[in-house]
Amino acid sequence: MRNLCLIYDSGITNEEKTIIVNTLAKAAKIFGNRKFVNLGKNPMLNGNKRVSADMMVAKSTRVKIGQYGPQYDAGDIWQQILDCPKQQKNHFYCVFFTSKDITAKLSKNYLNFCFGYTLGNIAVISTARTRDLPDDDRNVMLMGLIMHELGHAFGLAMGGRSNSENNLGVHCTNPNCVMNQGLTRKDLINNFRRSFRKGCYCKQCREQARLTFD
Ligand SMILES: [Zn+2]
Ligand SMILES: [Zn+2]
């Protein structure tokens, strides 16, 4: 069974790190009781060279959208994680955290904003837009994003399930499930909070999570 690994850049605060580590350790249990490994800030080997999380963010495309910016292309960060020989060799599930604001390309255009970006077994999450929230909302937002993006990494709501929809990715239509889609911060925080009261993943998502053995 593949490990669940954490990588974060130097902007992630100790407070955020605590929430991230605790949530990922919990998730590792839900997703098949797999091993959780904290790879830290300079985790990847490329030949003999260590590649740091900061380097990966710095090398990704910088875009400026509207009054915001700069934002970093999450797809570029994702690609660099995938390209590292260590990832190629072990194919571990990976959650990468950056304190920088991110965006993602949808067909040819960049989205105005993006909280998390997941493709295959690699997720990229930004804490930038959680930081101005009141403490309690920020914690809910961060924990929810982790569980939600990990759900994507493990393919939840996929496979032609009846209670799923395609809305910027495949999502669960159960309003009490962390895999429900939300397009604003307020919606997401409400969804996440509601889902945590109901056990985070709905019955069908939980069953799908349990069946992921790779
Ligand atoms: Zn999603
Ligand atoms: Zn669900």
PDB file of C-alpha atoms and ligand atoms in Angstrom:
ATOM      1  CA  MET A   1       0.000   0.000   0.000  1.00  0.00           C
ATOM      2  CA  ARG A   2       1.373   3.409  -0.985  1.00  0.00           C
ATOM      3  CA  ASN A   3       2.249   5.923   1.724  1.00  0.00           C
ATOM      4  CA  LEU A   4       0.528   9.245   2.262  1.00  0.00           C
ATOM      5  CA  CYS A   5       3.201  11.976   2.211  1.00  0.00           C
ATOM      6  CA  LEU A   6       3.245  15.607   3.244  1.00  0.00           C
ATOM      7  CA  ILE A   7       5.395  18.365   1.720  1.00  0.00           C
ATOM      8  CA  TYR A   8       5.157  22.051   2.646  1.00  0.00           C
ATOM      9  CA  ASP A   9       6.945  25.263   1.777  1.00  0.00           C
ATOM     10  CA  SER A  10       8.687  27.570   4.224  1.00  0.00           C
ATOM     11  CA  GLY A  11       5.700  29.924   4.453  1.00  0.00           C
ATOM     12  CA  ILE A  12       3.523  27.384   6.266  1.00  0.00           C
ATOM     13  CA  THR A  13       3.238  28.423   9.926  1.00  0.00           C
ATOM     14  CA  ASN A  14       3.657  26.110  12.903  1.00  0.00           C
ATOM     15  CA  GLU A  15      -0.005  26.543  13.714  1.00  0.00           C
ATOM     16  CA  GLU A  16      -0.982  25.449  10.200  1.00  0.00           C
ATOM     17  CA  LYS A  17       1.480  22.581  10.352  1.00  0.00           C
ATOM     18  CA  THR A  18      -0.178  21.216  13.497  1.00  0.00           C
ATOM     19  CA  ILE A  19      -3.610  21.208  11.856  1.00  0.00           C
ATOM     20  CA  ILE A  20      -2.215  19.706   8.647  1.00  0.00           C
ATOM     21  CA  VAL A  21      -0.293  16.905  10.370  1.00  0.00           C
ATOM     22  CA  ASN A  22      -3.210  15.960  12.633  1.00  0.00           C
ATOM     23  CA  THR A  23      -5.698  15.943   9.764  1.00  0.00           C
ATOM     24  CA  LEU A  24      -3.458  13.904   7.465  1.00  0.00           C
ATOM     25  CA  ALA A  25      -2.746  11.361  10.194  1.00  0.00           C
ATOM     26  CA  LYS A  26      -6.508  10.950  10.615  1.00  0.00           C
ATOM     27  CA  ALA A  27      -7.002  10.662   6.848  1.00  0.00           C
ATOM     28  CA  ALA A  28      -4.280   8.022   6.539  1.00  0.00           C
ATOM     29  CA  LYS A  29      -6.376   5.835   8.837  1.00  0.00           C
ATOM     30  CA  ILE A  30      -9.594   6.427   6.890  1.00  0.00           C
ATOM     31  CA  PHE A  31      -7.900   5.631   3.578  1.00  0.00           C
ATOM     32  CA  GLY A  32      -6.939   2.050   4.292  1.00  0.00           C
ATOM     33  CA  ASN A  33      -4.867   2.568   7.439  1.00  0.00           C
ATOM     34  CA  ARG A  34      -1.805   3.498   5.400  1.00  0.00           C
ATOM     35  CA  LYS A  35       1.454   4.989   6.597  1.00  0.00           C
ATOM     36  CA  PHE A  36       1.699   8.778   6.898  1.00  0.00           C
ATOM     37  CA  VAL A  37       5.123  10.274   6.193  1.00  0.00           C
ATOM     38  CA  ASN A  38       6.086  13.907   6.761  1.00  0.00           C
ATOM     39  CA  LEU A  39       8.666  14.744   4.072  1.00  0.00           C
ATOM     40  CA  GLY A  40       9.001  18.348   5.247  1.00  0.00           C
ATOM     41  CA  LYS A  41      10.371  21.269   3.253  1.00  0.00           C
ATOM     42  CA  ASN A  42      13.039  19.756   1.028  1.00  0.00           C
ATOM     43  CA  PRO A  43      11.843  16.316   0.434  1.00  0.00           C
ATOM     44  CA  MET A  44      12.538  15.376  -3.130  1.00  0.00           C
ATOM     45  CA  LEU A  45      15.633  14.062  -4.793  1.00  0.00           C
ATOM     46  CA  ASN A  46      16.375  14.851  -8.399  1.00  0.00           C
ATOM     47  CA  GLY A  47      19.537  13.003  -9.233  1.00  0.00           C
ATOM     48  CA  ASN A  48      21.889  14.006  -6.463  1.00  0.00           C
ATOM     49  CA  LYS A  49      20.140  17.303  -5.971  1.00  0.00           C
ATOM     50  CA  ARG A  50      17.599  17.950  -3.252  1.00  0.00           C
ATOM     51  CA  VAL A  51      14.641  19.877  -4.543  1.00  0.00           C
ATOM     52  CA  SER A  52      12.919  22.026  -1.961  1.00  0.00           C
ATOM     53  CA  ALA A  53       9.242  22.864  -1.846  1.00  0.00           C
ATOM     54  CA  ASP A  54      10.162  26.557  -2.134  1.00  0.00           C
ATOM     55  CA  MET A  55      12.081  25.849  -5.348  1.00  0.00           C
ATOM     56  CA  MET A  56       9.088  24.055  -6.838  1.00  0.00           C
ATOM     57  CA  VAL A  57       6.818  27.017  -6.126  1.00  0.00           C
ATOM     58  CA  ALA A  58       9.402  29.531  -7.405  1.00  0.00           C
ATOM     59  CA  LYS A  59       9.815  27.617 -10.666  1.00  0.00           C
ATOM     60  CA  SER A  60       6.099  27.517 -11.436  1.00  0.00           C
ATOM     61  CA  THR A  61       4.412  30.092 -13.680  1.00  0.00           C
ATOM     62  CA  ARG A  62       3.406  33.315 -11.936  1.00  0.00           C
ATOM     63  CA  VAL A  63       0.162  34.882 -13.059  1.00  0.00           C
ATOM     64  CA  LYS A  64      -1.662  38.027 -12.098  1.00  0.00           C
ATOM     65  CA  ILE A  65      -5.430  37.966 -12.372  1.00  0.00           C
ATOM     66  CA  GLY A  66      -7.541  41.064 -11.754  1.00  0.00           C
ATOM     67  CA  GLN A  67      -6.666  42.832  -8.534  1.00  0.00           C
ATOM     68  CA  TYR A  68      -5.081  39.705  -7.162  1.00  0.00           C
ATOM     69  CA  GLY A  69      -1.646  38.402  -7.586  1.00  0.00           C
ATOM     70  CA  PRO A  70       0.791  37.081  -7.930  1.00  0.00           C
ATOM     71  CA  GLN A  71      -0.696  33.618  -8.092  1.00  0.00           C
ATOM     72  CA  TYR A  72       1.232  30.467  -8.896  1.00  0.00           C
ATOM     73  CA  ASP A  73       0.128  27.848 -11.400  1.00  0.00           C
ATOM     74  CA  ALA A  74      -0.827  24.812  -9.296  1.00  0.00           C
ATOM     75  CA  GLY A  75      -0.511  22.588 -12.369  1.00  0.00           C
ATOM     76  CA  ASP A  76       3.162  23.583 -12.672  1.00  0.00           C
ATOM     77  CA  ILE A  77       3.805  22.752  -9.014  1.00  0.00           C
ATOM     78  CA  TRP A  78       1.946  19.452  -9.491  1.00  0.00           C
ATOM     79  CA  GLN A  79       4.079  18.590 -12.542  1.00  0.00           C
ATOM     80  CA  GLN A  80       7.323  19.177 -10.655  1.00  0.00           C
ATOM     81  CA  ILE A  81       6.239  16.852  -7.862  1.00  0.00           C
ATOM     82  CA  LEU A  82       5.296  14.205 -10.415  1.00  0.00           C
ATOM     83  CA  ASP A  83       8.606  14.593 -12.278  1.00  0.00           C
ATOM     84  CA  CYS A  84      10.774  13.961  -9.226  1.00  0.00           C
ATOM     85  CA  PRO A  85      12.396  10.520  -9.406  1.00  0.00           C
ATOM     86  CA  LYS A  86      11.403   9.854  -5.805  1.00  0.00           C
ATOM     87  CA  GLN A  87       7.740  10.269  -6.713  1.00  0.00           C
ATOM     88  CA  GLN A  88       8.197   8.336  -9.966  1.00  0.00           C
ATOM     89  CA  LYS A  89       9.679   5.454  -8.050  1.00  0.00           C
ATOM     90  CA  ASN A  90       7.241   5.264  -5.150  1.00  0.00           C
ATOM     91  CA  HIS A  91       4.028   6.775  -6.562  1.00  0.00           C
ATOM     92  CA  PHE A  92       3.091   7.867  -3.081  1.00  0.00           C
ATOM     93  CA  TYR A  93      -0.034   9.877  -2.362  1.00  0.00           C
ATOM     94  CA  CYS A  94       1.202  13.398  -1.826  1.00  0.00           C
ATOM     95  CA  VAL A  95      -0.295  16.568  -0.382  1.00  0.00           C
ATOM     96  CA  PHE A  96       1.792  19.665  -1.068  1.00  0.00           C
ATOM     97  CA  PHE A  97       1.085  22.844   0.916  1.00  0.00           C
ATOM     98  CA  THR A  98       2.109  26.319  -0.086  1.00  0.00           C
ATOM     99  CA  SER A  99       1.426  29.602   1.651  1.00  0.00           C
ATOM    100  CA  LYS A 100       1.439  31.292  -1.772  1.00  0.00           C
ATOM    101  CA  ASP A 101      -1.819  32.005  -3.581  1.00  0.00           C
ATOM    102  CA  ILE A 102      -2.457  29.562  -6.428  1.00  0.00           C
ATOM    103  CA  THR A 103      -4.609  29.301  -9.521  1.00  0.00           C
ATOM    104  CA  ALA A 104      -5.222  26.599 -12.092  1.00  0.00           C
ATOM    105  CA  LYS A 105      -5.811  26.504 -15.816  1.00  0.00           C
ATOM    106  CA  LEU A 106      -9.212  25.329 -16.952  1.00  0.00           C
ATOM    107  CA  SER A 107      -8.899  24.592 -20.685  1.00  0.00           C
ATOM    108  CA  LYS A 108      -7.026  27.770 -21.731  1.00  0.00           C
ATOM    109  CA  ASN A 109      -7.941  30.231 -19.015  1.00  0.00           C
ATOM    110  CA  TYR A 110      -6.818  30.610 -15.460  1.00  0.00           C
ATOM    111  CA  LEU A 111      -9.446  30.464 -12.706  1.00  0.00           C
ATOM    112  CA  ASN A 112      -9.783  33.614 -10.575  1.00  0.00           C
ATOM    113  CA  PHE A 113      -8.736  31.620  -7.553  1.00  0.00           C
ATOM    114  CA  CYS A 114      -8.137  28.093  -6.455  1.00  0.00           C
ATOM    115  CA  PHE A 115      -7.919  26.602  -2.964  1.00  0.00           C
ATOM    116  CA  GLY A 116      -6.746  23.153  -3.934  1.00  0.00           C
ATOM    117  CA  TYR A 117      -5.792  21.279  -7.083  1.00  0.00           C
ATOM    118  CA  THR A 118      -5.718  17.496  -7.315  1.00  0.00           C
ATOM    119  CA  LEU A 119      -4.941  15.210 -10.200  1.00  0.00           C
ATOM    120  CA  GLY A 120      -4.236  11.519  -9.746  1.00  0.00           C
ATOM    121  CA  ASN A 121      -2.493  10.891  -6.455  1.00  0.00           C
ATOM    122  CA  ILE A 122      -1.011  14.383  -5.985  1.00  0.00           C
ATOM    123  CA  ALA A 123      -2.810  17.330  -4.358  1.00  0.00           C
ATOM    124  CA  VAL A 124      -1.629  20.945  -4.106  1.00  0.00           C
ATOM    125  CA  ILE A 125      -3.287  23.105  -1.433  1.00  0.00           C
ATOM    126  CA  SER A 126      -2.792  26.799  -0.683  1.00  0.00           C
ATOM    127  CA  THR A 127      -3.317  28.275   2.764  1.00  0.00           C
ATOM    128  CA  ALA A 128      -3.194  31.864   1.395  1.00  0.00           C
ATOM    129  CA  ARG A 129      -6.955  32.423   1.362  1.00  0.00           C
ATOM    130  CA  THR A 130      -7.578  30.849   4.738  1.00  0.00           C
ATOM    131  CA  ARG A 131      -5.399  33.286   6.651  1.00  0.00           C
ATOM    132  CA  ASP A 132      -7.681  36.276   6.997  1.00  0.00           C
ATOM    133  CA  LEU A 133     -10.516  34.128   8.395  1.00  0.00           C
ATOM    134  CA  PRO A 134     -11.431  34.026  12.101  1.00  0.00           C
ATOM    135  CA  ASP A 135      -9.485  31.185  13.795  1.00  0.00           C
ATOM    136  CA  ASP A 136     -12.375  28.753  13.952  1.00  0.00           C
ATOM    137  CA  ASP A 137     -13.369  29.234  10.291  1.00  0.00           C
ATOM    138  CA  ARG A 138      -9.740  29.017   9.211  1.00  0.00           C
ATOM    139  CA  ASN A 139      -9.310  25.681  10.974  1.00  0.00           C
ATOM    140  CA  VAL A 140     -12.507  24.285   9.454  1.00  0.00           C
ATOM    141  CA  MET A 141     -11.480  25.546   5.996  1.00  0.00           C
ATOM    142  CA  LEU A 142      -8.026  24.009   6.219  1.00  0.00           C
ATOM    143  CA  MET A 143      -9.190  20.642   7.586  1.00  0.00           C
ATOM    144  CA  GLY A 144     -12.004  20.539   5.025  1.00  0.00           C
ATOM    145  CA  LEU A 145      -9.708  21.339   2.108  1.00  0.00           C
ATOM    146  CA  ILE A 146      -7.372  18.548   3.150  1.00  0.00           C
ATOM    147  CA  MET A 147     -10.142  15.954   3.422  1.00  0.00           C
ATOM    148  CA  HIS A 148     -11.766  17.187   0.200  1.00  0.00           C
ATOM    149  CA  GLU A 149      -8.617  17.217  -1.941  1.00  0.00           C
ATOM    150  CA  LEU A 150      -7.513  13.866  -0.545  1.00  0.00           C
ATOM    151  CA  GLY A 151     -10.940  12.522  -1.444  1.00  0.00           C
ATOM    152  CA  HIS A 152     -10.195  13.524  -5.039  1.00  0.00           C
ATOM    153  CA  ALA A 153      -6.783  11.841  -4.877  1.00  0.00           C
ATOM    154  CA  PHE A 154      -8.497   8.617  -3.832  1.00  0.00           C
ATOM    155  CA  GLY A 155     -11.136   8.961  -6.560  1.00  0.00           C
ATOM    156  CA  LEU A 156     -14.177   9.545  -4.353  1.00  0.00           C
ATOM    157  CA  ALA A 157     -17.489  10.198  -6.143  1.00  0.00           C
ATOM    158  CA  MET A 158     -15.957   8.827  -9.368  1.00  0.00           C
ATOM    159  CA  GLY A 159     -17.052   5.723 -11.191  1.00  0.00           C
ATOM    160  CA  GLY A 160     -20.507   6.759 -12.334  1.00  0.00           C
ATOM    161  CA  ARG A 161     -22.045   6.867  -8.882  1.00  0.00           C
ATOM    162  CA  SER A 162     -25.657   8.001  -8.764  1.00  0.00           C
ATOM    163  CA  ASN A 163     -25.078  10.787  -6.208  1.00  0.00           C
ATOM    164  CA  SER A 164     -22.260  12.558  -8.018  1.00  0.00           C
ATOM    165  CA  GLU A 165     -22.035  15.525 -10.381  1.00  0.00           C
ATOM    166  CA  ASN A 166     -19.410  17.145 -12.554  1.00  0.00           C
ATOM    167  CA  ASN A 167     -18.932  20.671 -11.284  1.00  0.00           C
ATOM    168  CA  LEU A 168     -15.289  21.701 -11.691  1.00  0.00           C
ATOM    169  CA  GLY A 169     -14.394  18.061 -11.136  1.00  0.00           C
ATOM    170  CA  VAL A 170     -16.482  15.127  -9.963  1.00  0.00           C
ATOM    171  CA  HIS A 171     -18.188  15.834  -6.643  1.00  0.00           C
ATOM    172  CA  CYS A 172     -20.588  14.147  -4.268  1.00  0.00           C
ATOM    173  CA  THR A 173     -24.109  15.611  -4.224  1.00  0.00           C
ATOM    174  CA  ASN A 174     -24.730  14.692  -0.586  1.00  0.00           C
ATOM    175  CA  PRO A 175     -24.899  18.076   1.231  1.00  0.00           C
ATOM    176  CA  ASN A 176     -23.543  16.445   4.414  1.00  0.00           C
ATOM    177  CA  CYS A 177     -20.386  15.152   2.704  1.00  0.00           C
ATOM    178  CA  VAL A 178     -16.982  16.856   2.605  1.00  0.00           C
ATOM    179  CA  MET A 179     -16.840  15.937  -1.120  1.00  0.00           C
ATOM    180  CA  ASN A 180     -19.756  18.263  -1.875  1.00  0.00           C
ATOM    181  CA  GLN A 181     -18.657  21.133  -4.137  1.00  0.00           C
ATOM    182  CA  GLY A 182     -18.607  24.739  -2.943  1.00  0.00           C
ATOM    183  CA  LEU A 183     -17.547  27.673  -5.078  1.00  0.00           C
ATOM    184  CA  THR A 184     -17.145  30.349  -2.418  1.00  0.00           C
ATOM    185  CA  ARG A 185     -15.296  30.356   0.862  1.00  0.00           C
ATOM    186  CA  LYS A 186     -18.535  30.830   2.764  1.00  0.00           C
ATOM    187  CA  ASP A 187     -20.179  27.850   1.028  1.00  0.00           C
ATOM    188  CA  LEU A 188     -17.155  25.669   1.598  1.00  0.00           C
ATOM    189  CA  ILE A 189     -16.865  26.531   5.283  1.00  0.00           C
ATOM    190  CA  ASN A 190     -20.581  25.794   5.795  1.00  0.00           C
ATOM    191  CA  ASN A 191     -20.299  22.509   3.846  1.00  0.00           C
ATOM    192  CA  PHE A 192     -17.196  21.430   5.708  1.00  0.00           C
ATOM    193  CA  ARG A 193     -18.620  22.288   9.105  1.00  0.00           C
ATOM    194  CA  ARG A 194     -21.836  20.394   8.332  1.00  0.00           C
ATOM    195  CA  SER A 195     -19.905  17.384   7.036  1.00  0.00           C
ATOM    196  CA  PHE A 196     -17.687  17.231  10.138  1.00  0.00           C
ATOM    197  CA  ARG A 197     -20.797  16.960  12.291  1.00  0.00           C
ATOM    198  CA  LYS A 198     -21.913  14.017  10.110  1.00  0.00           C
ATOM    199  CA  GLY A 199     -18.640  12.078  10.023  1.00  0.00           C
ATOM    200  CA  CYS A 200     -16.819  13.961   7.208  1.00  0.00           C
ATOM    201  CA  TYR A 201     -17.419  11.586   4.274  1.00  0.00           C
ATOM    202  CA  CYS A 202     -20.909  10.313   3.472  1.00  0.00           C
ATOM    203  CA  LYS A 203     -21.629   6.601   3.598  1.00  0.00           C
ATOM    204  CA  GLN A 204     -20.940   6.034  -0.097  1.00  0.00           C
ATOM    205  CA  CYS A 205     -17.712   8.055  -0.145  1.00  0.00           C
ATOM    206  CA  ARG A 206     -16.535   6.329   3.018  1.00  0.00           C
ATOM    207  CA  GLU A 207     -17.228   2.939   1.480  1.00  0.00           C
ATOM    208  CA  GLN A 208     -15.274   3.956  -1.633  1.00  0.00           C
ATOM    209  CA  ALA A 209     -12.382   5.144   0.586  1.00  0.00           C
ATOM    210  CA  ARG A 210     -12.330   1.848   2.426  1.00  0.00           C
ATOM    211  CA  LEU A 211     -12.010  -0.059  -0.829  1.00  0.00           C
ATOM    212  CA  THR A 212      -8.888   1.802  -1.999  1.00  0.00           C
ATOM    213  CA  PHE A 213      -6.068  -0.617  -1.385  1.00  0.00           C
ATOM    214  CA  ASP A 214      -3.312   0.641  -3.677  1.00  0.00           C
TER     215      ASP A 214
HETATM  216 ZN    ZN B   1     -13.325  19.310  -5.381  1.00  0.00          ZN
HETATM  217 ZN    ZN B   2     -19.976  11.751  -0.365  1.00  0.00          ZN
END
